[in-house]
Amino acid sequence: MTIKDRISEKFSALFSGHGAIYMSAGRINLIGEHTDYNGGFVFPGAIDKGIWVEMKPNGGKSARVYSLDYGEYAEFGMDEKDKPSSSWARYVFGVCREIIKRGYDVCGFDAVFSGDVPLGAGLSSSAALESAFGFGLNDMFSLGIPGFELALIGQATEHNYCGVNCGIMDQFASIFGKAGNLMRLDCMTLEYEYYPFAPEGYRLVLLDSVVKHELVGSPYNRRRESCERVAEKLGRKFLRGASMSDLEAVRADISEEDYKRARYVIGEEKRVMTVCDALQKGDYETVGRMMYETHRGMRDDYEVSCEELDFLNNLALDCGVTGSRIMGGGFGGCTINLVREGVYHDFIDKATVSFASRYGHAPKVYDVVISDGARRIG
Ligand code: ADP
Ligand code: MG
């Protein structure tokens, strides 16, 4: 049974009749890592894994929501004091509250939802959840909220109701995703552009190392501070737009560490531009080369890789995988791999066996296809 069928069955069993069905997606990021806080670009796309929700107005003032995956039910009012206790319900409540705070009316509704985005694997199940409800409530109550505001509502939900200080990329990709396209999002201006991504003869696959290294201190903040120091030396607000020769000109005045961090960020902006050109030409070999370069930059200059991710990256290289790199902030999580059909099975088999024999567990394998973002499907 599909997820859609399962939520429908549960909906009619719990509530009477049927409602409208919406789906919103998780996301990948092809390239552009640690660029958001430098005013740079990210390159996400929505995937074929997401959250499905069936919902219907109930004529009252409360939300009655059932999470099929947790097997839990929550009922809550729409006022700040009605915040539910379970963490999944806070996402739904947060979306309602953020919509209301912006001056729209959310009346009572019934909902059943379920999904297939792995939780906490870096594919943003939380954004899929926020976007499914945000998009659904907007459509069901004819609120007329523009797509971009829906993304901001999802982001504000994370900030204000879930304690996650995230950027806008995940919600943005989940709302605006389009099959066969990635989006280059400018984190400085929030402008975006679609780029064709239909790599025939290739697959996109994520290998989840299932490790997350706890680090002493605050490695993300330290890197951010390095970038800010160099930007200031260059008389800029952000490293975005700086060139390698700008960086060389101040090299004597900055620490070796700051130099390396900035070299990665400036290089990453160039790689994103190279990927844009390559995608327009359908040149996936160049895209793949840039992914490997990003991995090397994250490993050697930005120093956010770890042994397990380097192991998976080296394995990809040995197997003739077209492109491979860390996806996400680093220190664990997934690699994203662009793989020719012909080497796919060999790569997955080798990765599974050799990773397991070295680290005691197999990586998780997630095949993804770039797909549409939030939409009504029934
Ligand atoms: P991710 O990186 O996948 O976004 P998060 O920790 O940000 O991981 O979000 C995961 C949380 O989102 C879960 O703990 C849960 O509260 C909620 N969530 C995601 N998917 C589902 C689902 N299918 N059903 C219920 N809650 C979900
Ligand atoms: Mg999340």
PDB file of C-alpha atoms and ligand atoms in Angstrom, residues 91 124-127 158 164 170, ligand 2:
ATOM      1  CA  TYR A  91       6.053  21.315  14.104  1.00  0.00           C
ATOM      2  CA  SER A 124      15.291  17.545   5.975  1.00  0.00           C
ATOM      3  CA  SER A 125      12.274  15.565   7.043  1.00  0.00           C
ATOM      4  CA  SER A 126      11.355  18.520   9.261  1.00  0.00           C
ATOM      5  CA  ALA A 127      11.101  20.946   6.324  1.00  0.00           C
ATOM      6  CA  GLU A 158      11.984  25.640  13.514  1.00  0.00           C
ATOM      7  CA  VAL A 164      16.563  24.693  15.544  1.00  0.00           C
ATOM      8  CA  ASP A 170      15.399  23.378   3.254  1.00  0.00           C
TER       9      ASP A 170
HETATM   10 MG    MG B   2      15.494  19.356  10.061  1.00  0.00          MG
END
